[in-house]
Amino acid sequence: MKRILLLLSVLLLLVGAAQAQTRTLTGQVVSSDKGEALPGVTVVVKGTTNGNSTDGEGRFTIQVPDKSEVTLTVSYLGYKSQELPVRPDQTRVEIRLSQEAAALDDVVVIGYGTVKKRDLTGSVSSVKGEEVTKLPVTTVTEALQGKIPGADITRANGYAGQGASIRIRGNRSIANPSASNNVLYIVDGVQGVNAADIDPNDVQSIEVLKDASSTAIYGSRGANGVIIITTKRGSTGKPKISFNAYSGITKVAGYGEFMSGPEYVAFRREAFRAAGTWNSPEDDSKVFNPNQLAAIENGEYVNWPDQLLHKGMQQNYQVGLSGGSENTKVYFSLGYYDEKGLLKLDRFKRYTTRANVDQIVNKWLKVGVQTQLAYINNDIRRDPFNIASQIAPLGQPYDDEGNLIVFPLGGTQVNPLADEQPGAYQRNTKTNRITAAAYVEMTPLDGLSVRSTFAANYATSEAGSFYGRNTIDGRGANSQASITNNQNRNLSWENVLTYKKDVGEHSFTFTGVASYLSFTNTSSFAGGNNQVLPSQSFYNLGSANQNPFYGSGFSENKLISFTGRVNYSFKGRYLLSVTNRADGSSKLAPGHKWANFPSLGLGWRLIDEPFMQNLKVVTELKLRGSYGLSGNDVINPYGTQNSLTNTSFSYGDANAAPTYTISPTIGNANLGWEKTYTTDFGVDFGFFDNRITGTVDYYDAKTKDLIFPYTLPLLTGVTTVNRNIGRTRNKGIEVSLTSQNLTGKSFTWSTTATFARNKETIVELPNGNVIADDYRNSLIQGQPAQIYYDYVKTGIWQLGEETAAAQFGAIPGDLKVADISGPDGVPDGKITSADRKVIGSRVPAWTGGLSNDFRYKGFDLNVLLVARVGQWISSDYYAKYTRSGVNNGARVDYWTPENPTNEYPRPHATRSLSYVTTLTERQASFGKVRNVTLGYTIPKSIVGKAKIDNVRVYVSGRNLYTLSDIKDFDPEGEGVIDRPLNRAYVIGLNVGF
């Protein structure tokens, strides 16, 4: 702690400046149109670091030299900067700032540069830092949900520290959709930074690049969209310190109910009644063993999932320091995030620190460094729910002396609480990730800049695992200890040349980029069984003296790129952007490693045309269009090469000898790039003095030469080869609309709505359709890549349908599926694979968000709603139905002669359950109250007495309510029983000095 205080003191000395306090100058900054006070405006004495920011009422106080004339520089995002002279005897000023039209002069970060929002030709969505921190989130990606049209963001995992996943404009690749469609994150110009390590309080802005015109400069790296995160930098003026914190509790946000003890007893009795074994409670001895009978007689029932689920906790603390002079600017922060999950042994701790330093050496030279260090300590819980959902809910988890009963009721299933016992189980991963980047920027000529950035991303992780013999994995037999180590070393060197030139009404910007990226991974693992001393866990593998295992791995790949881009503007109305990037990937085959990725973007600012000047209703109107090509090299390193696999072979010998065989996936010497051609048309508009603003985009992305693992005939001796085959298509529409509903002096209300509809289609596959055996992984031409291809459940065979049921080998109470087609394309009285059809898609038909912001004096309220509509799920919860009655299962409506339902088949001790997957498939549309945050900013007149600039306290709730036909669990989690989602309630504090 002393070191941290010393470091803060040094930084304060670095950015502080002695200020003569000879005259107090006060003032207020208001908007010129409505006279409203503007908080957070920067007011600085020109040529010095002496300055301050306005408070919540637009007021400021600074010290200026007595009896001297000074000039104030006043700046505020979205308003025109102003310089105001102050007389030697003046002690108070009133400043009125004019708003930029729709903030069109706001600077938007794009690939390798910035442009004004008015000059964009591509589809780019921007979110400012204050939007990111409106709600307490684990990662910055979570903060984008509902705010970016075309970005499908979900949080399907409730474990501690888990963030959200994101897809931009659908899935293009189909070989490995969970990994090959990931977006590219750029943090302060550096690729490969883990966005989950960034504290949201460090974010200045986020830009999401979606179309080919905006992403083409990243070539293959930007094929699935680009998210550019810009962190805070130092600023001139007095040093500013911020403290942000929140803490609260979490609880499960809907978890499926399983049968209680009495319900399970009735279910098992019914299973044996259907088999003719049970007729009354006198026959219970034929159904239950003595231990179970004793538990039933004593009323000993246990709800195992309830025993596992607990309230969790979240807390986050961050301190930021910003300041500097005209030449030196520093931003420094420390962050700590801690989350205790809904289960014991589930804990996530993240420690972060960031330092951004920018130094102007002279008029033509600027240098800087940026570093981020993240240390993560994550205790991970082995899933206990699979057992908890099956084990009979009878008996007690502990004996009369409080000791765990490892095998309840003398059965074969382990107590789900076994891993929670002291010293029984440990699974911990410690991760260190550091990003360090240094840049040199030279401006030798007017309009010309050359910037060279070298960055290193280095990550190490140590994953240790131990389970004792009396645990879920040990099952009373043996313990195991192991360690896995991973090291990732990613290097990048990027050189960017930018030249800007205005010639009359013509404006040119040329950008040239030379880029080198290197990715290296090494790994090793070791372990063994029978850890002699369980207290040593995985820290002494030498004591795990049975069945030792070990191994190591290495992979490396490189990407070299050369890029050129020209942005042209004529009269500020006619816009052109032309880009070409050449990428060379070491992962692809010789002769196919290089490809060019060009793009063209056009823009027309109609609002600036003379014929639009008399249309007072329309205050902003711009048309955009773009077309471009991007690529993807979605295979692992060495995927184009043949390799050998170590195996054992024995022929007439007692001991097998080590040998090598060809790997099941063989190399392809002709494998090249997967390519996507994207067309985008957009319009940006504003009405009624920009009280209503928005954008609409239509896009059509066609992907060909898909990199796909093609199945080979068995006679070849191998299984697959990666080939460029097949085509997909994504097309859709995106809408973003913002309205300033009320803009009074005391009360304001604004609304932002987003909507996106995307249609994914497989256009072409080798040999027509590729149908996998797994109903979740079938690929069908004309359908999305992620579908459920299954039989169609039509109900349950009822009494009176014995004859019809017998034709299909069924009896009343059995599951009924549709006879759709036979070999001749017509129903044939048999259920075969020809009777399967597309049930639904895992991707939504549309997504949307609705954010409302209210302000009344010092109060602020944000309400965020999100929707995801049209997607289907196959829920693990609904699959937890063991017809024989051997195991417990989901609480469902099952058929009996007295309850002729069409939901679930009749329990039956001797009949199997076919077509169980048809029971799991549900349409899972939902709308959510994602977040509600109520805050209050304490007046400056109160906190200013303590030399504090601002204090805001708030309460917030996340994932508060879900509207859906799915009632058993949170549908966002898809009913996966081992990772329930949570609901959070927190209280927070923001302080600025």
XYZ file of C-alpha atoms in Angstrom, residues 131-785:
655
model
C -22.735 5.326 -21.535
C -20.488 2.380 -20.656
C -20.493 3.209 -16.960
C -24.221 3.895 -16.633
C -24.718 0.340 -15.433
C -22.384 -1.836 -13.373
C -21.041 -4.549 -15.667
C -18.245 -7.099 -15.591
C -16.889 -6.317 -19.073
C -17.242 -3.521 -21.617
C -18.972 -5.899 -24.047
C -21.879 -6.286 -21.632
C -22.321 -2.520 -21.615
C -23.055 -2.538 -25.365
C -26.104 -4.786 -25.135
C -29.176 -3.143 -26.607
C -27.205 -0.093 -27.802
C -25.577 -1.303 -31.031
C -27.932 -2.356 -33.845
C -26.622 -5.481 -35.540
C -24.699 -6.678 -32.480
C -26.277 -9.786 -30.950
C -25.003 -9.795 -27.362
C -25.960 -12.466 -24.837
C -24.828 -13.564 -21.409
C -25.399 -17.301 -21.375
C -23.162 -18.166 -18.425
C -23.728 -17.179 -14.819
C -20.392 -18.283 -13.389
C -18.377 -15.664 -11.536
C -16.448 -13.331 -13.840
C -18.190 -14.434 -17.004
C -18.943 -11.691 -19.503
C -21.044 -11.609 -22.646
C -20.577 -13.033 -26.130
C -21.137 -10.924 -29.235
C -21.902 -11.534 -32.904
C -21.988 -8.700 -35.418
C -24.319 -9.205 -38.366
C -24.605 -12.956 -37.900
C -22.390 -15.975 -38.530
C -20.482 -16.260 -41.772
C -18.230 -19.259 -41.173
C -19.805 -22.644 -40.462
C -16.857 -24.930 -39.712
C -16.493 -23.728 -36.118
C -19.150 -21.047 -35.554
C -18.341 -20.510 -31.880
C -14.761 -19.389 -32.642
C -14.489 -18.507 -36.327
C -17.031 -15.646 -36.152
C -15.422 -13.703 -33.324
C -15.028 -9.944 -33.586
C -11.651 -8.192 -33.508
C -10.915 -5.981 -30.510
C -8.579 -3.011 -30.888
C -7.555 -1.238 -27.674
C -5.781 2.078 -28.179
C -4.643 0.901 -31.584
C -3.266 -2.437 -30.346
C -4.639 -5.769 -31.540
C -4.894 -8.894 -29.429
C -5.740 -7.197 -26.122
C -8.204 -9.149 -24.001
C -11.196 -6.825 -23.696
C -12.349 -8.634 -20.545
C -9.341 -7.160 -18.705
C -10.410 -3.552 -19.227
C -12.148 -1.781 -16.392
C -15.211 -0.040 -17.892
C -14.296 3.102 -15.919
C -11.130 3.423 -18.034
C -13.071 3.674 -21.312
C -13.254 6.970 -23.199
C -15.247 5.674 -26.169
C -16.135 2.514 -28.086
C -16.632 2.329 -31.845
C -18.162 -0.709 -33.543
C -17.203 -1.091 -37.209
C -19.628 -3.256 -39.168
C -19.435 -2.836 -42.947
C -16.612 -3.538 -45.382
C -15.766 0.137 -45.896
C -14.957 0.598 -42.200
C -13.395 -2.827 -41.503
C -11.450 -3.341 -44.756
C -8.372 -1.595 -43.426
C -8.035 -4.533 -40.995
C -8.386 -7.042 -43.848
C -8.899 -10.590 -42.667
C -8.676 -9.557 -39.044
C -11.845 -7.495 -39.379
C -13.965 -10.001 -41.287
C -16.438 -10.411 -38.410
C -16.572 -6.781 -37.341
C -14.231 -4.626 -35.275
C -14.673 -3.110 -31.825
C -12.294 -0.214 -31.165
C -11.883 0.691 -27.505
C -10.210 3.989 -26.664
C -9.152 4.411 -23.060
C -8.815 7.679 -21.191
C -5.752 9.866 -21.610
C -4.313 12.660 -19.538
C -5.492 16.232 -19.957
C -4.231 19.704 -19.266
C -5.338 21.524 -16.196
C -5.279 20.614 -12.569
C -4.894 16.931 -11.705
C -8.202 15.080 -11.493
C -8.801 12.070 -9.306
C -11.841 9.852 -9.667
C -13.061 7.071 -7.424
C -15.731 4.639 -8.602
C -17.123 1.782 -6.582
C -20.120 -0.483 -6.334
C -21.056 -3.485 -4.240
C -24.063 -5.715 -4.062
C -25.589 -9.152 -4.046
C -26.601 -11.594 -6.751
C -29.136 -14.360 -6.764
C -30.304 -16.911 -9.284
C -32.449 -15.459 -12.078
C -34.777 -18.400 -12.617
C -33.736 -22.021 -12.287
C -35.818 -25.022 -13.280
C -37.598 -26.916 -10.545
C -36.933 -30.624 -10.082
C -39.298 -33.129 -8.519
C -39.645 -32.962 -4.773
C -39.441 -36.062 -2.628
C -43.190 -36.854 -2.719
C -43.354 -36.053 -6.436
C -40.442 -38.394 -7.153
C -42.087 -41.167 -5.111
C -45.307 -40.752 -7.131
C -43.332 -40.683 -10.388
C -41.438 -43.904 -9.599
C -44.599 -45.658 -8.467
C -46.265 -44.697 -11.746
C -43.327 -46.079 -13.729
C -43.727 -49.458 -12.084
C -47.528 -49.308 -12.220
C -47.236 -48.929 -16.000
C -44.986 -52.008 -16.036
C -47.489 -53.997 -13.951
C -45.268 -54.201 -10.849
C -46.870 -51.668 -8.544
C -50.573 -51.352 -7.686
C -50.645 -49.754 -4.228
C -48.281 -48.600 -1.452
C -48.196 -52.200 -0.266
C -46.029 -52.851 -3.347
C -43.451 -50.167 -2.441
C -40.949 -52.841 -1.451
C -40.877 -53.919 -5.104
C -40.033 -50.349 -6.175
C -37.798 -48.892 -3.461
C -34.845 -50.350 -1.558
C -34.932 -50.503 2.260
C -33.025 -47.228 2.719
C -35.389 -45.414 0.398
C -38.415 -46.911 2.151
C -37.082 -45.716 5.500
C -36.600 -42.192 4.142
C -40.126 -42.145 2.743
C -41.578 -43.425 6.000
C -39.664 -40.762 7.993
C -40.494 -37.973 5.538
C -36.812 -37.346 4.801
C -36.728 -35.368 1.570
C -34.022 -33.110 0.195
C -33.980 -30.535 -2.615
C -30.458 -30.956 -3.917
C -30.302 -27.896 -6.238
C -31.487 -25.688 -3.365
C -28.640 -27.067 -1.252
C -26.179 -25.902 -3.915
C -27.512 -22.462 -4.828
C -26.646 -19.501 -2.612
C -26.624 -15.738 -2.855
C -23.548 -14.331 -4.526
C -21.674 -11.045 -4.228
C -20.122 -8.489 -6.568
C -17.865 -5.570 -5.767
C -15.751 -3.271 -7.898
C -13.368 -0.452 -6.982
C -11.431 1.835 -9.314
C -9.228 4.882 -8.807
C -8.227 7.022 -11.772
C -5.772 9.898 -11.983
C -5.623 12.259 -14.951
C -3.633 15.406 -15.513
C -0.695 16.980 -17.220
C 0.733 20.034 -18.906
C 0.650 21.168 -22.511
C 3.466 18.724 -23.315
C 3.022 15.874 -20.854
C -0.238 14.079 -20.228
C -0.717 11.146 -17.853
C -3.590 8.813 -17.048
C -3.200 6.184 -14.364
C -5.703 3.821 -12.789
C -6.001 0.939 -10.358
C -8.931 -1.460 -10.365
C -10.201 -4.397 -8.338
C -13.192 -6.593 -9.169
C -14.394 -9.444 -6.983
C -17.335 -11.746 -7.616
C -18.503 -14.642 -5.519
C -20.718 -16.904 -7.606
C -24.000 -18.604 -6.843
C -22.123 -21.777 -5.926
C -19.491 -22.418 -3.315
C -15.968 -22.662 -4.767
C -16.936 -20.254 -7.575
C -14.921 -17.027 -7.157
C -13.402 -14.528 -9.573
C -10.949 -11.777 -8.652
C -9.438 -9.331 -11.121
C -6.713 -6.803 -10.339
C -5.896 -4.254 -13.038
C -3.649 -1.284 -13.475
C -3.274 1.020 -16.473
C -0.837 3.806 -17.309
C -1.097 5.985 -20.426
C 1.612 8.619 -20.927
C 1.878 10.998 -23.900
C 4.843 13.326 -24.279
C 5.299 16.092 -26.839
C 9.069 16.342 -27.317
C 8.998 19.206 -29.795
C 6.903 20.538 -32.647
C 7.510 17.494 -34.829
C 7.997 14.636 -32.353
C 5.584 12.964 -29.952
C 6.149 9.749 -28.002
C 4.075 7.717 -25.625
C 3.585 4.464 -23.790
C 0.510 2.602 -22.645
C 0.502 -0.396 -20.382
C -2.113 -2.558 -18.789
C -1.555 -5.328 -16.304
C -4.263 -7.750 -15.261
C -3.958 -10.462 -12.656
C -6.880 -12.877 -12.387
C -7.436 -15.418 -9.652
C -10.334 -17.693 -10.555
C -11.695 -20.578 -8.486
C -13.817 -22.705 -10.817
C -16.475 -25.140 -9.718
C -16.985 -28.528 -11.294
C -20.653 -28.841 -12.351
C -22.637 -30.497 -9.524
C -26.068 -29.956 -11.079
C -25.963 -32.948 -13.378
C -25.949 -35.200 -10.332
C -28.226 -32.954 -8.255
C -30.892 -33.132 -10.954
C -30.808 -36.940 -11.078
C -30.117 -38.250 -7.594
C -33.231 -39.301 -5.699
C -34.478 -36.438 -3.465
C -34.696 -38.771 -0.490
C -32.758 -39.053 2.726
C -30.395 -36.445 4.199
C -27.148 -34.887 2.931
C -25.487 -35.146 6.381
C -25.675 -37.656 9.210
C -26.672 -36.854 12.774
C -23.097 -35.781 13.612
C -22.929 -33.366 10.711
C -20.699 -35.508 8.519
C -21.364 -35.664 4.807
C -23.005 -38.850 3.580
C -20.887 -39.542 0.481
C -23.347 -42.005 -1.050
C -26.847 -41.054 0.152
C -29.116 -43.984 1.008
C -26.281 -46.353 0.136
C -26.703 -45.704 -3.585
C -24.102 -45.396 -6.326
C -24.481 -41.667 -6.980
C -22.176 -39.298 -5.104
C -23.588 -36.620 -2.882
C -23.698 -33.390 -5.007
C -22.261 -31.520 -2.010
C -19.160 -33.727 -1.863
C -16.831 -31.249 -3.582
C -17.721 -28.530 -1.066
C -16.153 -30.338 1.881
C -12.891 -28.858 3.229
C -9.873 -30.014 1.227
C -11.923 -32.265 -1.052
C -11.774 -30.269 -4.276
C -9.775 -27.413 -5.739
C -9.675 -26.037 -9.255
C -7.884 -22.734 -9.589
C -6.534 -20.755 -12.505
C -4.154 -17.859 -12.016
C -3.633 -15.668 -15.058
C -1.249 -12.795 -15.702
C -1.813 -10.668 -18.784
C 0.252 -7.638 -19.655
C -0.026 -5.340 -22.637
C 2.767 -2.892 -23.251
C 2.925 -0.576 -26.242
C 5.209 2.295 -27.165
C 4.808 4.682 -30.063
C 6.789 7.367 -31.827
C 4.879 9.894 -33.917
C 6.670 12.343 -36.191
C 5.156 15.279 -38.114
C 8.080 16.438 -40.293
C 5.835 18.346 -42.696
C 2.546 20.154 -42.422
C -0.211 17.555 -42.791
C 2.198 14.583 -42.730
C 2.531 12.243 -39.762
C 4.395 8.968 -39.361
C 3.571 6.783 -36.381
C 5.330 3.562 -35.404
C 3.882 1.395 -32.638
C 5.408 -1.709 -31.130
C 3.219 -3.727 -28.773
C 3.571 -6.938 -26.830
C 0.748 -8.947 -25.292
C 2.045 -11.548 -22.910
C -0.176 -13.915 -20.955
C 0.624 -16.800 -18.654
C -1.797 -19.055 -16.853
C -1.427 -21.826 -14.331
C -4.464 -24.074 -14.006
C -4.294 -26.479 -11.111
C -6.859 -29.184 -10.368
C -7.299 -31.600 -7.499
C -10.138 -33.849 -6.483
C -10.127 -36.288 -3.582
C -11.480 -39.804 -3.612
C -14.771 -38.820 -1.950
C -15.792 -36.293 -4.580
C -17.983 -36.244 -7.667
C -15.063 -37.170 -9.933
C -13.324 -39.440 -7.411
C -16.477 -41.504 -6.835
C -14.867 -43.159 -3.799
C -12.102 -44.699 -5.903
C -9.062 -42.452 -6.309
C -7.850 -38.881 -6.201
C -6.165 -36.948 -8.979
C -3.936 -33.879 -9.172
C -2.764 -32.010 -12.277
C -1.375 -28.710 -13.502
C -1.616 -27.117 -16.949
C 0.546 -24.159 -17.918
C -0.058 -21.909 -20.912
C 1.952 -19.033 -22.316
C 0.771 -16.725 -25.090
C 3.214 -14.252 -26.638
C 1.707 -11.931 -29.229
C 3.801 -9.235 -30.855
C 2.745 -6.491 -33.211
C 4.644 -3.798 -35.075
C 2.588 -1.333 -37.027
C 3.785 1.665 -39.011
C 1.203 4.199 -40.130
C 1.773 7.098 -42.518
C -0.958 9.752 -42.754
C -0.995 12.739 -45.086
C -3.757 15.354 -45.097
C -4.097 18.052 -47.711
C -6.776 20.611 -48.570
C -6.815 22.119 -52.052
C -9.600 24.638 -52.385
C -12.840 22.738 -51.851
C -11.051 19.400 -52.106
C -9.834 17.543 -49.028
C -7.584 14.470 -49.159
C -6.376 12.092 -46.458
C -4.025 9.260 -47.379
C -3.248 6.454 -44.913
C -0.613 3.785 -45.476
C -0.012 0.892 -43.081
C 2.621 -1.802 -42.797
C 1.766 -4.364 -40.124
C 3.418 -7.434 -38.630
C 1.611 -9.720 -36.177
C 3.021 -12.800 -34.461
C 1.120 -15.273 -32.262
C 2.935 -17.919 -30.225
C 1.509 -20.394 -27.748
C 3.298 -22.966 -25.625
C 1.681 -25.322 -23.139
C 2.543 -28.161 -20.817
C 0.640 -30.356 -18.437
C 1.357 -33.046 -15.871
C -0.558 -35.029 -13.305
C -1.259 -38.321 -11.651
C -3.601 -40.284 -9.385
C -3.525 -41.164 -5.696
C -2.252 -37.929 -4.177
C -0.771 -39.242 -0.913
C -1.532 -36.101 1.092
C -4.761 -34.405 -0.021
C -3.632 -31.247 1.776
C -0.918 -30.841 -0.887
C -3.608 -30.533 -3.543
C -1.906 -29.994 -6.923
C 1.204 -28.348 -5.471
C 3.216 -31.571 -5.148
C 2.573 -33.747 -8.180
C 5.374 -36.103 -7.157
C 3.063 -37.459 -4.486
C 0.454 -38.426 -7.069
C 2.201 -41.742 -7.592
C -0.181 -43.647 -9.866
C -0.915 -43.363 -13.578
C 1.296 -40.353 -14.301
C 0.496 -38.351 -17.432
C 2.222 -35.398 -19.052
C 2.604 -33.569 -22.326
C 3.362 -30.264 -24.012
C 2.422 -28.281 -27.079
C 3.550 -25.459 -29.316
C 1.964 -23.407 -32.068
C 2.912 -20.252 -33.930
C 1.505 -18.233 -36.780
C 2.177 -14.872 -38.354
C 0.303 -12.289 -40.403
C 1.929 -9.602 -42.543
C -0.165 -6.821 -44.058
C 0.179 -3.772 -46.272
C -2.676 -1.279 -46.489
C -3.527 1.883 -48.359
C -6.587 4.110 -47.880
C -7.678 7.399 -49.456
C -10.435 9.550 -47.975
C -11.640 12.332 -50.261
C -14.146 15.107 -49.696
C -15.433 17.725 -52.131
C -17.171 20.745 -50.661
C -17.688 18.682 -47.531
C -20.685 17.128 -49.248
C -19.357 14.451 -51.562
C -17.358 11.782 -49.756
C -15.211 8.933 -51.037
C -13.188 6.280 -49.220
C -11.064 3.731 -51.107
C -9.108 1.021 -49.268
C -7.020 -1.975 -50.209
C -5.233 -4.322 -47.848
C -2.963 -7.239 -48.715
C -2.750 -9.952 -46.049
C -0.319 -12.836 -45.915
C -1.161 -15.636 -43.450
C 1.276 -18.363 -42.476
C -1.655 -20.680 -41.667
C -2.671 -21.129 -45.307
C -1.080 -23.252 -47.995
C 1.959 -22.133 -50.023
C 0.840 -20.194 -53.077
C -2.435 -19.277 -51.336
C -1.159 -17.300 -48.359
C -1.713 -13.832 -49.857
C -4.949 -12.092 -50.794
C -6.124 -8.540 -51.461
C -9.115 -7.070 -49.641
C -10.357 -3.873 -51.346
C -13.345 -1.692 -50.462
C -15.111 1.419 -51.721
C -17.288 3.777 -49.684
C -19.366 6.726 -50.906
C -21.223 9.424 -48.998
C -23.469 12.314 -49.999
C -24.434 14.968 -47.466
C -27.759 16.022 -48.927
C -28.407 18.409 -46.060
C -25.595 20.652 -47.313
C -27.076 20.981 -50.781
C -28.615 24.409 -51.562
C -31.980 22.888 -52.384
C -32.229 21.497 -48.832
C -31.719 24.783 -47.024
C -35.397 25.751 -46.951
C -36.492 22.436 -45.420
C -36.544 23.454 -41.772
C -37.937 20.117 -40.630
C -34.858 18.220 -41.848
C -31.665 19.207 -40.051
C -29.419 16.305 -41.035
C -29.452 13.964 -44.021
C -26.633 11.866 -45.444
C -26.644 8.867 -47.768
C -23.937 6.212 -47.575
C -22.999 3.202 -49.652
C -20.103 0.765 -49.555
C -18.869 -2.444 -51.130
C -15.862 -4.465 -50.114
C -14.132 -7.771 -49.603
C -12.868 -9.268 -46.354
C -11.281 -12.629 -45.586
C -10.916 -15.273 -42.920
C -8.272 -17.924 -42.241
C -10.328 -19.927 -39.746
C -8.086 -22.922 -39.174
C -5.505 -23.777 -36.564
C -1.823 -23.334 -37.357
C -0.392 -26.201 -39.433
C -3.909 -27.077 -40.607
C -2.729 -27.314 -44.232
C 0.043 -29.780 -43.407
C 0.036 -33.530 -42.871
C 1.034 -34.554 -39.374
C 1.630 -37.696 -37.351
C -0.078 -38.896 -34.197
C 1.624 -40.921 -31.477
C -0.036 -44.268 -30.772
C 0.796 -47.770 -29.548
C 1.000 -50.902 -31.666
C 1.379 -54.530 -30.680
C 1.934 -57.540 -32.926
C 2.804 -60.765 -31.224
C 4.504 -58.999 -28.325
C 3.421 -58.733 -24.738
C 4.141 -55.007 -24.577
C 2.871 -52.481 -27.120
C 5.538 -50.433 -28.871
C 5.207 -46.680 -29.561
C 4.590 -45.812 -33.193
C 3.093 -43.084 -35.361
C 0.122 -42.866 -37.674
C -1.178 -40.167 -39.997
C -3.505 -37.745 -38.192
C -7.228 -38.185 -38.988
C -7.330 -34.707 -40.617
C -4.898 -34.538 -43.524
C -3.354 -31.435 -45.026
C -4.531 -29.577 -48.111
C -1.834 -27.935 -50.237
C -4.454 -25.790 -52.006
C -6.281 -24.306 -49.036
C -6.819 -20.555 -49.349
C -8.801 -17.669 -47.913
C -12.462 -17.684 -46.981
C -13.876 -14.498 -48.555
C -16.874 -12.276 -47.788
C -18.244 -9.657 -50.211
C -20.376 -7.072 -48.400
C -22.700 -4.385 -49.752
C -24.064 -1.733 -47.387
C -26.486 1.147 -47.928
C -27.194 3.589 -45.123
C -28.874 6.881 -44.309
C -28.191 9.204 -41.375
C -30.939 11.688 -40.551
C -32.130 14.329 -38.113
C -35.459 16.128 -37.799
C -36.886 19.078 -35.881
C -33.573 20.696 -34.935
C -32.222 17.199 -34.291
C -34.792 16.417 -31.654
C -35.024 13.126 -33.562
C -31.859 11.578 -35.031
C -31.037 8.137 -36.337
C -29.499 5.792 -38.856
C -30.813 3.015 -41.079
C -28.567 0.431 -42.765
C -29.266 -2.396 -45.199
C -26.481 -4.903 -45.843
C -25.880 -8.033 -47.870
C -22.806 -10.149 -47.077
C -21.969 -13.102 -49.328
C -19.269 -15.511 -48.194
C -17.692 -18.057 -50.511
C -14.792 -20.542 -50.437
C -15.791 -21.554 -46.912
C -13.041 -23.343 -45.046
C -14.847 -26.544 -44.179
C -13.759 -29.968 -42.795
C -14.841 -32.232 -45.651
C -15.582 -35.855 -44.696
C -13.587 -38.454 -46.623
C -14.500 -42.084 -47.401
C -13.393 -44.610 -44.786
C -11.292 -46.482 -47.331
C -8.849 -43.540 -47.394
C -7.727 -44.332 -43.842
C -8.333 -40.748 -42.699
C -11.491 -38.851 -41.797
C -11.438 -35.211 -42.954
C -9.600 -32.603 -44.988
C -10.049 -28.816 -44.818
C -11.288 -27.527 -48.178
C -12.610 -24.277 -49.657
C -16.172 -25.342 -50.381
C -19.608 -23.868 -49.847
C -21.190 -20.430 -49.590
C -23.250 -18.529 -47.009
C -25.185 -15.266 -47.039
C -26.185 -12.759 -44.358
C -28.493 -9.886 -45.166
C -30.480 -7.626 -42.932
C -31.509 -4.207 -41.757
C -30.401 -2.130 -38.771
C -32.140 0.889 -37.251
C -31.042 3.249 -34.502
C -33.308 6.106 -33.377
C -32.715 8.739 -30.681
C -35.278 11.306 -29.562
C -35.012 14.217 -27.154
C -38.513 13.917 -25.738
C -38.327 16.668 -23.123
C -35.586 19.282 -22.774
C -36.694 21.521 -19.940
C -34.374 23.337 -17.561
C -35.108 20.987 -14.661
C -36.382 17.863 -16.393
C -35.062 16.070 -19.477
C -36.027 12.787 -21.086
C -34.291 11.087 -24.007
C -34.890 7.725 -25.647
C -32.698 5.547 -27.844
C -34.156 2.554 -29.668
C -32.271 -0.031 -31.718
C -33.552 -2.762 -34.007
C -31.741 -5.327 -36.152
C -32.986 -8.142 -38.336
C -30.528 -10.578 -39.873
C -31.191 -13.572 -42.103
C -28.516 -16.246 -42.264
C -28.558 -18.713 -45.144
C -26.330 -21.543 -46.315
C -26.313 -20.987 -50.078
C -24.199 -23.924 -51.196
C -22.705 -27.075 -49.695
C -20.655 -29.900 -51.186
C -22.838 -32.696 -52.498
C -25.987 -30.723 -51.696
C -26.751 -31.088 -47.984
C -24.401 -32.096 -45.207
C -26.504 -33.652 -42.453
C -24.771 -34.497 -39.185
C -25.974 -37.245 -36.900
C -26.350 -34.751 -34.064
C -29.659 -32.933 -34.359
C -27.927 -29.711 -33.230
C -25.192 -29.752 -35.896
C -27.015 -30.430 -39.141
C -26.211 -28.225 -42.116
C -28.894 -27.798 -44.765
C -28.776 -25.717 -47.897
C -31.220 -22.806 -47.689
C -31.174 -22.797 -43.855
C -29.084 -20.980 -41.216
C -25.946 -22.720 -40.021
